[in-house]
PDB file of C-alpha atoms and ligand atoms in Angstrom:
ATOM      1  CA  UNK A 264     -35.343 -64.467 -58.807  1.00  0.00           C
ATOM      2  CA  UNK A 265     -38.143 -66.990 -58.791  1.00  0.00           C
ATOM      3  CA  UNK A 266     -38.082 -68.552 -62.214  1.00  0.00           C
ATOM      4  CA  UNK A 267     -37.273 -72.223 -61.798  1.00  0.00           C
ATOM      5  CA  UNK A 268     -34.998 -74.017 -64.245  1.00  0.00           C
ATOM      6  CA  UNK A 269     -34.669 -77.760 -64.845  1.00  0.00           C
ATOM      7  CA  UNK A 270     -31.270 -79.025 -65.983  1.00  0.00           C
ATOM      8  CA  UNK A 271     -31.184 -82.689 -67.018  1.00  0.00           C
ATOM      9  CA  UNK A 272     -27.758 -84.231 -66.411  1.00  0.00           C
ATOM     10  CA  UNK A 273     -26.708 -86.185 -69.484  1.00  0.00           C
ATOM     11  CA  UNK A 274     -24.512 -88.365 -67.274  1.00  0.00           C
ATOM     12  CA  UNK A 275     -27.639 -90.527 -66.949  1.00  0.00           C
ATOM     13  CA  UNK A 276     -28.431 -90.516 -70.701  1.00  0.00           C
ATOM     14  CA  UNK A 277     -27.832 -93.355 -73.168  1.00  0.00           C
ATOM     15  CA  UNK A 278     -24.403 -92.321 -74.503  1.00  0.00           C
ATOM     16  CA  UNK A 279     -24.835 -94.444 -77.615  1.00  0.00           C
ATOM     17  CA  UNK A 280     -27.708 -92.153 -78.652  1.00  0.00           C
ATOM     18  CA  UNK A 281     -26.578 -88.919 -77.017  1.00  0.00           C
ATOM     19  CA  UNK A 282     -27.789 -86.444 -79.657  1.00  0.00           C
ATOM     20  CA  UNK A 283     -31.265 -87.966 -79.694  1.00  0.00           C
ATOM     21  CA  UNK A 284     -31.340 -88.101 -75.903  1.00  0.00           C
ATOM     22  CA  UNK A 285     -30.512 -84.402 -75.627  1.00  0.00           C
ATOM     23  CA  UNK A 286     -33.090 -83.557 -78.297  1.00  0.00           C
ATOM     24  CA  UNK A 287     -35.642 -85.549 -76.332  1.00  0.00           C
ATOM     25  CA  UNK A 288     -35.109 -83.692 -73.038  1.00  0.00           C
ATOM     26  CA  UNK A 289     -35.165 -80.340 -74.840  1.00  0.00           C
ATOM     27  CA  UNK A 290     -38.453 -81.370 -76.424  1.00  0.00           C
ATOM     28  CA  UNK A 291     -39.626 -82.401 -72.954  1.00  0.00           C
ATOM     29  CA  UNK A 292     -38.979 -78.905 -71.582  1.00  0.00           C
ATOM     30  CA  UNK A 293     -35.397 -78.817 -70.290  1.00  0.00           C
ATOM     31  CA  UNK A 294     -34.084 -75.288 -69.688  1.00  0.00           C
ATOM     32  CA  UNK A 295     -30.402 -76.160 -69.867  1.00  0.00           C
ATOM     33  CA  UNK A 296     -28.297 -79.240 -70.493  1.00  0.00           C
ATOM     34  CA  UNK A 297     -26.091 -80.208 -67.558  1.00  0.00           C
ATOM     35  CA  UNK A 298     -22.764 -81.643 -68.743  1.00  0.00           C
ATOM     36  CA  UNK A 299     -20.772 -83.483 -66.041  1.00  0.00           C
ATOM     37  CA  UNK A 300     -17.037 -83.605 -66.742  1.00  0.00           C
ATOM     38  CA  UNK A 301     -15.215 -86.248 -64.651  1.00  0.00           C
ATOM     39  CA  UNK A 302     -11.520 -86.985 -64.947  1.00  0.00           C
ATOM     40  CA  UNK A 303     -10.692 -90.083 -62.838  1.00  0.00           C
ATOM     41  CA  UNK A 304      -8.529 -87.802 -60.695  1.00  0.00           C
ATOM     42  CA  UNK A 305     -10.529 -85.066 -58.986  1.00  0.00           C
ATOM     43  CA  UNK A 306     -13.369 -87.626 -58.890  1.00  0.00           C
ATOM     44  CA  UNK A 307     -13.002 -91.393 -59.371  1.00  0.00           C
ATOM     45  CA  UNK A 308     -15.256 -91.586 -62.413  1.00  0.00           C
ATOM     46  CA  UNK A 309     -14.454 -90.733 -66.041  1.00  0.00           C
ATOM     47  CA  UNK A 310     -17.117 -89.250 -68.314  1.00  0.00           C
ATOM     48  CA  UNK A 311     -16.694 -87.024 -71.377  1.00  0.00           C
ATOM     49  CA  UNK A 312     -14.812 -83.942 -72.511  1.00  0.00           C
ATOM     50  CA  UNK A 313     -14.967 -80.953 -74.861  1.00  0.00           C
ATOM     51  CA  UNK A 314     -15.128 -83.028 -78.054  1.00  0.00           C
ATOM     52  CA  UNK A 315     -18.493 -84.390 -76.941  1.00  0.00           C
ATOM     53  CA  UNK A 316     -19.754 -80.870 -76.157  1.00  0.00           C
ATOM     54  CA  UNK A 317     -18.658 -79.707 -79.597  1.00  0.00           C
ATOM     55  CA  UNK A 318     -20.292 -82.742 -81.205  1.00  0.00           C
ATOM     56  CA  UNK A 319     -23.609 -81.827 -79.557  1.00  0.00           C
ATOM     57  CA  UNK A 320     -23.362 -78.272 -80.897  1.00  0.00           C
ATOM     58  CA  UNK A 321     -22.542 -79.570 -84.381  1.00  0.00           C
ATOM     59  CA  UNK A 322     -25.468 -81.989 -84.123  1.00  0.00           C
ATOM     60  CA  UNK A 323     -27.681 -78.925 -83.673  1.00  0.00           C
ATOM     61  CA  UNK A 324     -28.200 -78.562 -79.916  1.00  0.00           C
ATOM     62  CA  UNK A 325     -28.840 -74.850 -79.295  1.00  0.00           C
ATOM     63  CA  UNK A 326     -30.041 -74.415 -75.659  1.00  0.00           C
ATOM     64  CA  UNK A 327     -27.526 -73.466 -72.951  1.00  0.00           C
ATOM     65  CA  UNK A 328     -24.955 -76.130 -72.080  1.00  0.00           C
ATOM     66  CA  UNK A 329     -24.044 -76.049 -68.399  1.00  0.00           C
ATOM     67  CA  UNK A 330     -20.556 -77.526 -68.037  1.00  0.00           C
ATOM     68  CA  UNK A 331     -19.805 -78.804 -64.523  1.00  0.00           C
ATOM     69  CA  UNK A 332     -16.063 -79.413 -64.248  1.00  0.00           C
ATOM     70  CA  UNK A 333     -15.087 -82.137 -61.793  1.00  0.00           C
ATOM     71  CA  UNK A 334     -11.562 -82.167 -63.080  1.00  0.00           C
ATOM     72  CA  UNK A 335      -8.087 -80.732 -62.674  1.00  0.00           C
ATOM     73  CA  UNK A 336      -6.324 -78.712 -63.918  1.00  0.00           C
ATOM     74  CA  UNK A 337      -9.262 -76.381 -64.426  1.00  0.00           C
ATOM     75  CA  UNK A 338      -7.940 -73.627 -66.709  1.00  0.00           C
ATOM     76  CA  UNK A 339      -7.079 -75.642 -69.846  1.00  0.00           C
ATOM     77  CA  UNK A 340     -10.543 -77.224 -69.699  1.00  0.00           C
ATOM     78  CA  UNK A 341     -12.192 -73.797 -69.408  1.00  0.00           C
ATOM     79  CA  UNK A 342     -10.531 -72.770 -72.670  1.00  0.00           C
ATOM     80  CA  UNK A 343     -11.390 -76.042 -74.381  1.00  0.00           C
ATOM     81  CA  UNK A 344     -15.039 -75.916 -73.319  1.00  0.00           C
ATOM     82  CA  UNK A 345     -15.421 -72.262 -74.273  1.00  0.00           C
ATOM     83  CA  UNK A 346     -14.210 -73.224 -77.753  1.00  0.00           C
ATOM     84  CA  UNK A 347     -16.531 -76.247 -77.756  1.00  0.00           C
ATOM     85  CA  UNK A 348     -19.694 -74.187 -77.228  1.00  0.00           C
ATOM     86  CA  UNK A 349     -20.237 -74.184 -73.462  1.00  0.00           C
ATOM     87  CA  UNK A 350     -22.616 -71.542 -72.069  1.00  0.00           C
ATOM     88  CA  UNK A 351     -22.095 -71.876 -68.317  1.00  0.00           C
ATOM     89  CA  UNK A 352     -18.866 -73.212 -66.818  1.00  0.00           C
ATOM     90  CA  UNK A 353     -18.761 -74.096 -63.137  1.00  0.00           C
ATOM     91  CA  UNK A 354     -15.830 -75.566 -61.217  1.00  0.00           C
ATOM     92  CA  UNK A 355     -14.930 -76.623 -57.682  1.00  0.00           C
ATOM     93  CA  UNK A 356     -12.812 -73.882 -56.026  1.00  0.00           C
ATOM     94  CA  UNK A 357     -10.449 -76.326 -54.336  1.00  0.00           C
ATOM     95  CA  UNK A 358      -9.695 -77.832 -57.768  1.00  0.00           C
ATOM     96  CA  UNK A 359      -8.216 -74.556 -59.070  1.00  0.00           C
ATOM     97  CA  UNK A 360      -4.880 -73.150 -57.901  1.00  0.00           C
ATOM     98  CA  UNK A 361      -6.056 -69.600 -58.695  1.00  0.00           C
ATOM     99  CA  UNK A 362      -9.806 -69.287 -58.357  1.00  0.00           C
ATOM    100  CA  UNK A 363      -9.992 -65.632 -59.348  1.00  0.00           C
ATOM    101  CA  UNK A 364      -7.916 -66.288 -62.457  1.00  0.00           C
ATOM    102  CA  UNK A 365     -10.166 -69.193 -63.457  1.00  0.00           C
ATOM    103  CA  UNK A 366     -13.279 -67.030 -63.021  1.00  0.00           C
ATOM    104  CA  UNK A 367     -11.711 -64.292 -65.137  1.00  0.00           C
ATOM    105  CA  UNK A 368     -10.846 -66.820 -67.814  1.00  0.00           C
ATOM    106  CA  UNK A 369     -14.433 -68.080 -68.013  1.00  0.00           C
ATOM    107  CA  UNK A 370     -15.732 -64.529 -68.271  1.00  0.00           C
ATOM    108  CA  UNK A 371     -13.119 -63.454 -70.840  1.00  0.00           C
ATOM    109  CA  UNK A 372     -13.946 -66.470 -73.000  1.00  0.00           C
ATOM    110  CA  UNK A 373     -17.590 -65.375 -73.149  1.00  0.00           C
ATOM    111  CA  UNK A 374     -19.082 -67.921 -70.752  1.00  0.00           C
ATOM    112  CA  UNK A 375     -20.996 -67.532 -67.472  1.00  0.00           C
ATOM    113  CA  UNK A 376     -18.939 -68.438 -64.386  1.00  0.00           C
ATOM    114  CA  UNK A 377     -20.021 -70.353 -61.313  1.00  0.00           C
ATOM    115  CA  UNK A 378     -18.540 -72.150 -58.302  1.00  0.00           C
ATOM    116  CA  UNK A 379     -19.535 -75.592 -57.035  1.00  0.00           C
ATOM    117  CA  UNK A 380     -19.511 -76.648 -53.391  1.00  0.00           C
ATOM    118  CA  UNK A 381     -19.183 -80.257 -52.239  1.00  0.00           C
ATOM    119  CA  UNK A 382     -21.071 -81.231 -49.075  1.00  0.00           C
ATOM    120  CA  UNK A 383     -17.981 -80.525 -46.918  1.00  0.00           C
ATOM    121  CA  UNK A 384     -16.615 -77.517 -48.838  1.00  0.00           C
ATOM    122  CA  UNK A 385     -17.047 -74.355 -46.752  1.00  0.00           C
ATOM    123  CA  UNK A 386     -18.982 -71.410 -48.130  1.00  0.00           C
ATOM    124  CA  UNK A 387     -16.139 -69.100 -47.094  1.00  0.00           C
ATOM    125  CA  UNK A 388     -14.916 -69.446 -50.684  1.00  0.00           C
ATOM    126  CA  UNK A 389     -17.765 -67.056 -51.474  1.00  0.00           C
ATOM    127  CA  UNK A 390     -16.266 -64.275 -49.334  1.00  0.00           C
ATOM    128  CA  UNK A 391     -14.090 -62.964 -52.143  1.00  0.00           C
ATOM    129  CA  UNK A 392     -15.838 -64.399 -55.198  1.00  0.00           C
ATOM    130  CA  UNK A 393     -19.586 -63.904 -54.921  1.00  0.00           C
ATOM    131  CA  UNK A 394     -19.614 -60.591 -56.775  1.00  0.00           C
ATOM    132  CA  UNK A 395     -18.044 -62.345 -59.773  1.00  0.00           C
ATOM    133  CA  UNK A 396     -20.411 -65.311 -59.956  1.00  0.00           C
ATOM    134  CA  UNK A 397     -23.543 -65.909 -61.999  1.00  0.00           C
ATOM    135  CA  UNK A 398     -24.245 -69.281 -60.384  1.00  0.00           C
ATOM    136  CA  UNK A 399     -23.537 -70.994 -57.094  1.00  0.00           C
ATOM    137  CA  UNK A 400     -24.047 -74.757 -57.361  1.00  0.00           C
ATOM    138  CA  UNK A 401     -24.509 -76.696 -54.143  1.00  0.00           C
ATOM    139  CA  UNK A 402     -23.791 -80.420 -54.404  1.00  0.00           C
ATOM    140  CA  UNK A 403     -26.384 -82.527 -52.638  1.00  0.00           C
ATOM    141  CA  UNK A 404     -24.230 -85.670 -53.052  1.00  0.00           C
ATOM    142  CA  UNK A 405     -20.490 -86.159 -53.150  1.00  0.00           C
ATOM    143  CA  UNK A 406     -19.465 -85.676 -56.765  1.00  0.00           C
ATOM    144  CA  UNK A 407     -18.485 -88.518 -59.046  1.00  0.00           C
ATOM    145  CA  UNK A 408     -21.565 -90.613 -59.722  1.00  0.00           C
ATOM    146  CA  UNK A 409     -25.160 -90.252 -60.745  1.00  0.00           C
ATOM    147  CA  UNK A 410     -27.915 -92.064 -58.915  1.00  0.00           C
ATOM    148  CA  UNK A 411     -26.841 -91.269 -55.342  1.00  0.00           C
ATOM    149  CA  UNK A 412     -29.232 -90.363 -52.532  1.00  0.00           C
ATOM    150  CA  UNK A 413     -29.864 -86.668 -51.732  1.00  0.00           C
ATOM    151  CA  UNK A 414     -28.048 -85.585 -48.555  1.00  0.00           C
ATOM    152  CA  UNK A 415     -30.549 -83.723 -46.340  1.00  0.00           C
ATOM    153  CA  UNK A 416     -27.897 -81.487 -44.735  1.00  0.00           C
ATOM    154  CA  UNK A 417     -27.777 -79.778 -48.151  1.00  0.00           C
ATOM    155  CA  UNK A 418     -30.949 -77.894 -47.257  1.00  0.00           C
ATOM    156  CA  UNK A 419     -29.192 -75.920 -44.521  1.00  0.00           C
ATOM    157  CA  UNK A 420     -26.351 -75.108 -46.884  1.00  0.00           C
ATOM    158  CA  UNK A 421     -28.790 -73.946 -49.556  1.00  0.00           C
ATOM    159  CA  UNK A 422     -30.447 -71.611 -47.037  1.00  0.00           C
ATOM    160  CA  UNK A 423     -27.071 -70.210 -45.960  1.00  0.00           C
ATOM    161  CA  UNK A 424     -26.063 -69.667 -49.589  1.00  0.00           C
ATOM    162  CA  UNK A 425     -29.372 -68.021 -50.432  1.00  0.00           C
ATOM    163  CA  UNK A 426     -28.868 -65.601 -47.538  1.00  0.00           C
ATOM    164  CA  UNK A 427     -25.411 -64.674 -48.853  1.00  0.00           C
ATOM    165  CA  UNK A 428     -26.831 -64.145 -52.341  1.00  0.00           C
ATOM    166  CA  UNK A 429     -29.675 -62.002 -50.987  1.00  0.00           C
ATOM    167  CA  UNK A 430     -27.209 -59.876 -49.006  1.00  0.00           C
ATOM    168  CA  UNK A 431     -25.144 -59.360 -52.163  1.00  0.00           C
ATOM    169  CA  UNK A 432     -28.142 -57.790 -53.894  1.00  0.00           C
ATOM    170  CA  UNK A 433     -27.142 -59.484 -57.154  1.00  0.00           C
ATOM    171  CA  UNK A 434     -29.202 -61.840 -59.294  1.00  0.00           C
ATOM    172  CA  UNK A 435     -27.166 -65.016 -58.873  1.00  0.00           C
ATOM    173  CA  UNK A 436     -28.598 -68.429 -59.673  1.00  0.00           C
ATOM    174  CA  UNK A 437     -28.613 -70.975 -56.868  1.00  0.00           C
ATOM    175  CA  UNK A 438     -28.420 -74.495 -58.286  1.00  0.00           C
ATOM    176  CA  UNK A 439     -28.591 -77.872 -56.576  1.00  0.00           C
ATOM    177  CA  UNK A 440     -27.121 -81.074 -57.993  1.00  0.00           C
ATOM    178  CA  UNK A 441     -27.411 -84.680 -56.876  1.00  0.00           C
ATOM    179  CA  UNK A 442     -30.279 -86.983 -56.019  1.00  0.00           C
ATOM    180  CA  UNK A 443     -32.953 -84.436 -56.967  1.00  0.00           C
ATOM    181  CA  UNK A 444     -36.341 -86.035 -57.576  1.00  0.00           C
ATOM    182  CA  UNK A 445     -40.061 -85.404 -57.146  1.00  0.00           C
ATOM    183  CA  UNK A 446     -39.772 -86.202 -53.445  1.00  0.00           C
ATOM    184  CA  UNK A 447     -37.278 -83.485 -52.547  1.00  0.00           C
ATOM    185  CA  UNK A 448     -37.357 -80.785 -55.285  1.00  0.00           C
ATOM    186  CA  UNK A 449     -39.935 -78.672 -53.421  1.00  0.00           C
ATOM    187  CA  UNK A 450     -37.865 -78.715 -50.233  1.00  0.00           C
ATOM    188  CA  UNK A 451     -34.784 -77.652 -52.205  1.00  0.00           C
ATOM    189  CA  UNK A 452     -36.792 -74.798 -53.729  1.00  0.00           C
ATOM    190  CA  UNK A 453     -38.054 -73.733 -50.316  1.00  0.00           C
ATOM    191  CA  UNK A 454     -34.436 -73.635 -49.159  1.00  0.00           C
ATOM    192  CA  UNK A 455     -33.651 -71.194 -51.968  1.00  0.00           C
ATOM    193  CA  UNK A 456     -32.665 -73.213 -55.048  1.00  0.00           C
ATOM    194  CA  UNK A 457     -33.928 -71.980 -58.436  1.00  0.00           C
ATOM    195  CA  UNK A 458     -32.049 -74.385 -60.736  1.00  0.00           C
ATOM    196  CA  UNK A 459     -32.378 -78.141 -60.359  1.00  0.00           C
ATOM    197  CA  UNK A 460     -29.974 -80.637 -61.897  1.00  0.00           C
ATOM    198  CA  UNK A 461     -31.545 -84.056 -62.286  1.00  0.00           C
ATOM    199  CA  UNK A 462     -30.043 -87.096 -63.985  1.00  0.00           C
ATOM    200  CA  UNK A 463     -31.695 -90.330 -62.884  1.00  0.00           C
ATOM    201  CA  UNK A 464     -35.063 -88.723 -62.138  1.00  0.00           C
ATOM    202  CA  UNK A 465     -35.357 -87.702 -65.800  1.00  0.00           C
ATOM    203  CA  UNK A 466     -33.289 -90.108 -67.914  1.00  0.00           C
ATOM    204  CA  UNK A 467     -34.275 -93.026 -65.674  1.00  0.00           C
ATOM    205  CA  UNK A 468     -37.898 -92.461 -66.669  1.00  0.00           C
ATOM    206  CA  UNK A 469     -39.410 -93.821 -69.873  1.00  0.00           C
ATOM    207  CA  UNK A 470     -41.333 -90.561 -70.422  1.00  0.00           C
ATOM    208  CA  UNK A 471     -39.090 -87.482 -70.163  1.00  0.00           C
ATOM    209  CA  UNK A 472     -41.981 -85.028 -70.586  1.00  0.00           C
ATOM    210  CA  UNK A 473     -43.852 -86.659 -67.740  1.00  0.00           C
ATOM    211  CA  UNK A 474     -40.735 -86.701 -65.546  1.00  0.00           C
ATOM    212  CA  UNK A 475     -39.976 -83.009 -66.114  1.00  0.00           C
ATOM    213  CA  UNK A 476     -43.683 -82.224 -65.830  1.00  0.00           C
ATOM    214  CA  UNK A 477     -43.813 -83.908 -62.422  1.00  0.00           C
ATOM    215  CA  UNK A 478     -40.813 -81.895 -61.199  1.00  0.00           C
ATOM    216  CA  UNK A 479     -42.401 -78.659 -62.468  1.00  0.00           C
ATOM    217  CA  UNK A 480     -45.719 -79.582 -60.911  1.00  0.00           C
ATOM    218  CA  UNK A 481     -44.015 -79.989 -57.509  1.00  0.00           C
ATOM    219  CA  UNK A 482     -42.445 -76.539 -57.957  1.00  0.00           C
ATOM    220  CA  UNK A 483     -45.699 -74.968 -59.151  1.00  0.00           C
ATOM    221  CA  UNK A 484     -47.561 -76.249 -56.116  1.00  0.00           C
ATOM    222  CA  UNK A 485     -45.225 -74.397 -53.750  1.00  0.00           C
ATOM    223  CA  UNK A 486     -46.764 -71.612 -51.807  1.00  0.00           C
ATOM    224  CA  UNK A 487     -44.772 -68.572 -52.972  1.00  0.00           C
ATOM    225  CA  UNK A 488     -44.855 -67.171 -49.429  1.00  0.00           C
ATOM    226  CA  UNK A 489     -42.730 -70.149 -48.350  1.00  0.00           C
ATOM    227  CA  UNK A 490     -39.930 -69.283 -50.758  1.00  0.00           C
ATOM    228  CA  UNK A 491     -36.855 -67.354 -49.698  1.00  0.00           C
ATOM    229  CA  UNK A 492     -36.859 -64.642 -52.347  1.00  0.00           C
TER     230      UNK A 492
HETATM  231  C1  DX5 B  37     -22.673 -85.959 -59.699  1.00  0.00           C
HETATM  232  C2  DX5 B  37     -23.082 -85.083 -60.858  1.00  0.00           C
HETATM  233  C3  DX5 B  37     -24.539 -84.918 -61.010  1.00  0.00           C
HETATM  234  C4  DX5 B  37     -25.288 -86.194 -61.324  1.00  0.00           C
HETATM  235  C5  DX5 B  37     -26.725 -86.006 -61.003  1.00  0.00           C
HETATM  236  O1  DX5 B  37     -21.296 -85.916 -59.532  1.00  0.00           O
HETATM  237  O2  DX5 B  37     -22.510 -83.789 -60.720  1.00  0.00           O
HETATM  238  O3  DX5 B  37     -24.843 -83.934 -61.983  1.00  0.00           O
HETATM  239  O4  DX5 B  37     -25.155 -86.586 -62.643  1.00  0.00           O
HETATM  240  O5  DX5 B  37     -27.367 -87.215 -61.210  1.00  0.00           O
HETATM  241  P1  DX5 B  37     -28.539 -87.728 -60.267  1.00  0.00           P
HETATM  242  O6  DX5 B  37     -29.672 -86.796 -60.482  1.00  0.00           O
HETATM  243  O7  DX5 B  37     -28.784 -89.111 -60.754  1.00  0.00           O
HETATM  244  O8  DX5 B  37     -28.019 -87.686 -58.847  1.00  0.00           O
HETATM  245 ZN1   ZN B  38     -23.220 -82.127 -62.050  1.00  0.00          ZN
END
């Protein structure tokens, strides 16, 4: 899998103009809309819930919405977001009491399941789940806030995850989330990532097309022989 995807995180958007902001990043070339759900419990911050996802769908947003749950309990939110128009739903395994049940629920509700790993969460969670996943999301910051600095140890974890995915023989997306910008996106791609969540690097710019274009340019300039395919 070597098609790169850019996923702007609307956590960094202007919430007062959210529909227009999402339209603008779609126009600028976003592949999916990353939707960070924070509950002031699993993470200290509080963001938005299924009503906002549904409002975006009713406003006319049609591209995939990538719901990243940083919240507990997980299962009621899976149901609510499936009803609200989510496409992908990812959650943190340690936030669910029954990971396999949560994955089944996402699948049964017609969405694409994925697991998210914090910097200190071991990849052993993949031992009994990888064959059920469509995405593995590696956090390159500790979850809870936008605008944090990329943690370089993430690169090793991306490589280790990519090796597990390759061994599985399945086409599973490897996403990276946190502090992604033009200075590190190529390194993350070289380490195996194909999907790049970026909040500040896109919404913090005054030209979203230029910001996404710069990220894509960095990816396009990679030597394909340096990618772990
Ligand atoms: C962090 C979130 C990220 C965040 C990314 O908890 O999961 O998606 O919004 O934002 P930046 O790109 O600013 O680190
Ligand atoms: Zn996120």
